mmCIF file of C-alpha atoms in Angstrom:
data_model
loop_
_atom_site.group_PDB
_atom_site.id
_atom_site.type_symbol
_atom_site.label_atom_id
_atom_site.label_comp_id
_atom_site.label_asym_id
_atom_site.label_seq_id
_atom_site.Cartn_x
_atom_site.Cartn_y
_atom_site.Cartn_z
ATOM 1 C CA MET B 54 14.857 22.430 6.005
ATOM 2 C CA GLN B 55 15.916 20.021 8.834
ATOM 3 C CA ALA B 56 12.378 19.027 9.577
ATOM 4 C CA ALA B 57 11.443 18.597 5.942
ATOM 5 C CA LEU B 58 14.638 16.121 5.883
ATOM 6 C CA ALA B 59 13.410 14.384 8.963
ATOM 7 C CA GLY B 60 10.022 13.907 7.798
ATOM 8 C CA PHE B 61 11.305 12.549 4.251
ATOM 9 C CA GLY B 62 13.309 10.344 6.074
ATOM 10 C CA LEU B 63 10.899 8.939 8.500
ATOM 11 C CA GLY B 64 7.811 8.783 5.935
ATOM 12 C CA LEU B 65 10.227 6.819 3.541
ATOM 13 C CA SER B 66 11.273 4.397 6.077
ATOM 14 C CA LEU B 67 7.858 4.069 6.959
ATOM 15 C CA ILE B 68 6.593 2.766 3.718
ATOM 16 C CA LEU B 69 9.610 1.054 2.299
ATOM 17 C CA ALA B 70 8.405 -2.457 3.947
ATOM 18 C CA ILE B 71 6.376 -4.214 1.453
ATOM 19 C CA GLY B 72 3.003 -4.787 2.594
ATOM 20 C CA ALA B 73 -0.476 -5.025 0.902
ATOM 21 C CA GLN B 74 -0.586 -1.745 -0.738
ATOM 22 C CA ASN B 75 3.335 -1.789 -1.960
ATOM 23 C CA ALA B 76 2.612 -5.225 -3.597
ATOM 24 C CA PHE B 77 -0.698 -4.151 -5.474
ATOM 25 C CA VAL B 78 1.315 -1.110 -6.715
ATOM 26 C CA LEU B 79 4.428 -3.314 -7.972
ATOM 27 C CA ARG B 80 1.810 -5.757 -9.799
ATOM 28 C CA GLN B 81 0.038 -2.668 -11.313
ATOM 29 C CA GLY B 82 3.465 -1.487 -12.551
ATOM 30 C CA LEU B 83 4.817 -4.843 -13.614
ATOM 31 C CA VAL B 84 1.469 -5.465 -15.956
ATOM 32 C CA GLN B 85 1.553 -1.819 -16.924
ATOM 33 C CA ARG B 86 -1.919 -1.040 -16.167
ATOM 34 C CA HIS B 87 -3.278 1.991 -14.472
ATOM 35 C CA VAL B 88 0.130 2.771 -13.201
ATOM 36 C CA PHE B 89 -0.496 6.700 -12.895
ATOM 37 C CA ALA B 90 -3.823 6.718 -11.144
ATOM 38 C CA VAL B 91 -2.785 3.682 -8.985
ATOM 39 C CA CYS B 92 0.323 5.687 -7.744
ATOM 40 C CA LEU B 93 -1.278 9.179 -7.607
ATOM 41 C CA THR B 94 -4.330 7.453 -5.056
ATOM 42 C CA CYS B 95 -1.543 5.928 -2.892
ATOM 43 C CA ALA B 96 0.550 9.099 -2.891
ATOM 44 C CA VAL B 97 -2.549 11.371 -2.116
ATOM 45 C CA SER B 98 -4.354 8.955 0.267
ATOM 46 C CA ASP B 99 -0.949 9.163 1.958
ATOM 47 C CA ALA B 100 -0.706 12.708 2.068
ATOM 48 C CA LEU B 101 -4.239 13.263 3.414
ATOM 49 C CA LEU B 102 -3.080 10.820 6.379
ATOM 50 C CA ILE B 103 0.023 12.503 6.913
ATOM 51 C CA ILE B 104 -1.276 15.800 6.976
ATOM 52 C CA ALA B 105 -3.788 14.808 9.482
ATOM 53 C CA GLY B 106 -1.475 12.936 11.576
ATOM 54 C CA VAL B 107 0.586 16.184 11.879
ATOM 55 C CA ALA B 108 -2.393 18.150 12.480
ATOM 56 C CA GLY B 109 -3.240 16.189 15.617
ATOM 57 C CA PHE B 110 -5.886 13.543 14.380
ATOM 58 C CA GLY B 111 -3.967 10.892 16.231
ATOM 59 C CA ALA B 112 -5.922 11.802 19.353
ATOM 60 C CA LEU B 113 -9.022 10.201 17.910
ATOM 61 C CA THR B 114 -7.655 6.652 17.974
ATOM 62 C CA ARG B 115 -7.120 7.252 21.604
ATOM 63 C CA ALA B 116 -10.518 8.903 21.922
ATOM 64 C CA VAL B 117 -12.417 6.216 20.426
ATOM 65 C CA PRO B 118 -11.229 2.874 21.878
ATOM 66 C CA TRP B 119 -13.129 0.500 19.165
ATOM 67 C CA LEU B 120 -12.135 2.137 16.362
ATOM 68 C CA GLU B 121 -8.545 0.493 16.311
ATOM 69 C CA MET B 122 -10.297 -2.923 16.772
ATOM 70 C CA ALA B 123 -12.772 -1.859 13.667
ATOM 71 C CA MET B 124 -9.964 -0.910 11.226
ATOM 72 C CA ARG B 125 -8.094 -4.145 12.086
ATOM 73 C CA LEU B 126 -11.107 -6.554 11.857
ATOM 74 C CA GLY B 127 -12.021 -4.962 8.532
ATOM 75 C CA GLY B 128 -8.629 -4.638 6.938
ATOM 76 C CA ALA B 129 -7.883 -8.619 7.978
ATOM 77 C CA ALA B 130 -10.980 -9.259 6.334
ATOM 78 C CA PHE B 131 -9.877 -7.412 3.014
ATOM 79 C CA LEU B 132 -6.489 -8.962 2.890
ATOM 80 C CA LEU B 133 -7.756 -12.547 3.440
ATOM 81 C CA TRP B 134 -10.153 -11.984 0.207
ATOM 82 C CA TYR B 135 -7.505 -10.422 -1.905
ATOM 83 C CA GLY B 136 -4.727 -12.818 -1.028
ATOM 84 C CA ALA B 137 -7.251 -15.721 -2.060
ATOM 85 C CA LEU B 138 -7.772 -13.902 -5.370
ATOM 86 C CA SER B 139 -3.951 -13.962 -5.709
ATOM 87 C CA LEU B 140 -3.309 -17.373 -4.656
ATOM 88 C CA LEU B 141 -6.334 -18.405 -7.256
ATOM 89 C CA ARG B 142 -4.534 -16.786 -9.735
ATOM 90 C CA SER B 143 -1.370 -18.486 -8.859
ATOM 91 C CA TRP B 144 -3.043 -22.147 -9.193
ATOM 92 C CA ARG B 145 -4.811 -21.146 -12.377
ATOM 93 C CA GLY B 146 -1.400 -20.667 -14.098
ATOM 94 C CA SER B 147 -1.225 -17.032 -15.277
ATOM 95 C CA ASP B 148 2.409 -17.941 -16.094
ATOM 96 C CA THR B 149 3.575 -14.912 -18.241
ATOM 97 C CA LEU B 150 3.715 -11.417 -17.793
ATOM 98 C CA LYS B 151 1.003 -10.920 -20.606
ATOM 99 C CA ALA B 152 -1.270 -13.740 -19.232
ATOM 100 C CA GLY B 153 -0.947 -12.084 -15.768
ATOM 101 C CA ALA B 154 -2.090 -8.325 -16.988
ATOM 102 C CA GLU B 155 -5.952 -9.326 -16.696
ATOM 103 C CA GLN B 156 -8.358 -6.605 -17.999
ATOM 104 C CA GLN B 157 -8.907 -5.129 -14.918
ATOM 105 C CA SER B 158 -10.909 -1.704 -15.039
ATOM 106 C CA LEU B 159 -9.730 1.619 -13.940
ATOM 107 C CA THR B 160 -12.535 1.656 -11.403
ATOM 108 C CA ALA B 161 -11.864 -1.871 -10.113
ATOM 109 C CA ALA B 162 -8.025 -0.519 -9.641
ATOM 110 C CA LEU B 163 -8.814 2.463 -8.039
ATOM 111 C CA LEU B 164 -11.225 0.566 -5.571
ATOM 112 C CA THR B 165 -8.729 -2.211 -4.737
ATOM 113 C CA CYS B 166 -6.139 0.372 -4.087
ATOM 114 C CA LEU B 167 -8.296 2.384 -1.685
ATOM 115 C CA ALA B 168 -9.213 -0.370 0.190
ATOM 116 C CA LEU B 169 -5.808 -1.767 0.506
ATOM 117 C CA THR B 170 -4.759 1.584 1.831
ATOM 118 C CA TRP B 171 -7.936 2.807 3.806
ATOM 119 C CA LEU B 172 -8.596 -0.510 5.450
ATOM 120 C CA ASN B 173 -4.789 -1.027 6.355
ATOM 121 C CA PRO B 174 -4.901 -0.136 10.455
ATOM 122 C CA HIS B 175 -0.869 -0.127 9.969
ATOM 123 C CA VAL B 176 -1.180 2.763 7.684
ATOM 124 C CA TYR B 177 -3.168 4.704 10.726
ATOM 125 C CA LEU B 178 -0.450 3.653 13.066
ATOM 126 C CA ASP B 179 2.294 5.035 10.933
ATOM 127 C CA THR B 180 0.921 8.281 9.399
ATOM 128 C CA LEU B 181 -1.668 9.605 12.134
ATOM 129 C CA VAL B 182 0.006 8.304 15.272
ATOM 130 C CA LEU B 183 3.927 7.792 14.720
ATOM 131 C CA LEU B 184 4.258 10.675 12.254
ATOM 132 C CA GLY B 185 1.811 13.124 14.247
ATOM 133 C CA ALA B 186 3.910 12.124 17.338
ATOM 134 C CA VAL B 187 7.387 12.769 15.568
ATOM 135 C CA SER B 188 6.070 15.894 14.141
ATOM 136 C CA ALA B 189 5.049 17.368 17.690
ATOM 137 C CA LYS B 190 8.740 17.997 18.438
ATOM 138 C CA TYR B 191 9.607 20.116 15.431
ATOM 139 C CA ASP B 192 8.370 23.805 15.323
ATOM 140 C CA ALA B 193 8.435 23.853 11.251
ATOM 141 C CA LYS B 194 5.655 21.279 11.396
ATOM 142 C CA LEU B 195 4.450 22.187 7.788
ATOM 143 C CA GLY B 196 8.017 21.475 6.580
ATOM 144 C CA PHE B 197 7.715 18.031 8.467
ATOM 145 C CA ALA B 198 4.693 17.182 6.973
ATOM 146 C CA LEU B 199 5.771 18.356 3.227
ATOM 147 C CA GLY B 200 9.099 16.010 3.573
ATOM 148 C CA ALA B 201 7.051 12.855 4.811
ATOM 149 C CA VAL B 202 4.231 13.568 1.886
ATOM 150 C CA THR B 203 7.122 14.372 -0.842
ATOM 151 C CA ALA B 204 8.698 10.987 0.413
ATOM 152 C CA SER B 205 5.153 9.109 -0.262
ATOM 153 C CA PHE B 206 4.793 10.553 -3.670
ATOM 154 C CA VAL B 207 8.808 9.465 -5.016
ATOM 155 C CA PHE B 208 8.264 6.194 -3.257
ATOM 156 C CA PHE B 209 5.344 5.313 -5.070
ATOM 157 C CA PHE B 210 5.726 6.308 -8.441
ATOM 158 C CA THR B 211 9.486 4.877 -8.301
ATOM 159 C CA LEU B 212 7.869 1.666 -7.248
ATOM 160 C CA GLY B 213 5.104 1.728 -10.140
ATOM 161 C CA TYR B 214 7.249 2.893 -12.939
ATOM 162 C CA GLY B 215 10.196 1.449 -11.800
ATOM 163 C CA ALA B 216 8.421 -2.181 -11.774
ATOM 164 C CA ARG B 217 8.798 -2.542 -15.548
ATOM 165 C CA LEU B 218 12.331 -3.280 -15.143
ATOM 166 C CA LEU B 219 11.596 -6.626 -13.862
ATOM 167 C CA ALA B 220 9.007 -7.363 -16.971
ATOM 168 C CA PRO B 221 12.036 -9.267 -18.821
ATOM 169 C CA VAL B 222 12.323 -11.487 -15.663
ATOM 170 C CA LEU B 223 8.503 -12.450 -15.121
ATOM 171 C CA ALA B 224 8.116 -12.879 -19.016
ATOM 172 C CA ARG B 225 9.395 -16.320 -18.337
ATOM 173 C CA PRO B 226 6.635 -19.115 -17.761
ATOM 174 C CA GLY B 227 5.926 -19.833 -14.311
ATOM 175 C CA ALA B 228 7.270 -16.466 -12.663
ATOM 176 C CA TRP B 229 3.913 -14.700 -12.407
ATOM 177 C CA ARG B 230 3.067 -18.046 -10.631
ATOM 178 C CA THR B 231 5.450 -17.530 -8.341
ATOM 179 C CA VAL B 232 4.693 -13.795 -7.567
ATOM 180 C CA ASP B 233 1.026 -14.082 -7.003
ATOM 181 C CA ALA B 234 1.791 -17.082 -4.766
ATOM 182 C CA LEU B 235 4.049 -14.745 -2.880
ATOM 183 C CA ILE B 236 1.571 -12.060 -2.862
ATOM 184 C CA GLY B 237 -1.056 -14.156 -1.910
ATOM 185 C CA VAL B 238 1.056 -15.545 1.064
ATOM 186 C CA LEU B 239 2.017 -11.965 2.297
ATOM 187 C CA MET B 240 -1.563 -10.819 2.211
ATOM 188 C CA TRP B 241 -2.644 -13.657 4.381
ATOM 189 C CA THR B 242 0.206 -13.375 6.685
ATOM 190 C CA ILE B 243 -0.171 -9.573 7.071
ATOM 191 C CA ALA B 244 -3.971 -10.494 7.863
ATOM 192 C CA ALA B 245 -2.815 -13.255 10.550
ATOM 193 C CA THR B 246 -0.916 -10.719 12.599
ATOM 194 C CA LEU B 247 -3.852 -8.108 12.387
ATOM 195 C CA LEU B 248 -5.888 -10.649 14.128
ATOM 196 C CA GLN B 249 -3.379 -11.677 16.433
ATOM 197 C CA SER B 250 -2.303 -8.323 17.614
#
């Protein structure tokens, strides 16, 4: 139980920071489109990475030195593209919650979600390296992994379905333009830190 609680606490603290993936889940929750599928995709992806990290997959990044740079460049390119789309939406003026709910297909939403998850080098550092390293000090590695996986599921479904509480605020004119502008700037900022590190 101690290992599971430690895994839950560390897993939750690592995904609480608003990043590209979380901003996308928040947006999908706000427009109430494909929320369950997006939350499930994020949580399952995290679960796979957490299990791999606890099982010792973090050694791959040390064994293949160029892998980190490739992930960093791929992630930065995708974040620059996604940020540009958000800034374009802001500039065009999807200025209400309804206007912001463009008809994105389930396939497009899931592909975006997968790219934001798997092209983000930070997710590998958090799940494979950090969680994997911390789990090594617990005898109950399975409990630690289950705690971290549970934190991921709780976080993503709370973020996706809790976002609708913000819907009345975002129904005001100009609110979506601000949200899209902030998401665009956030994506570009994360991309810049990836390229600088």
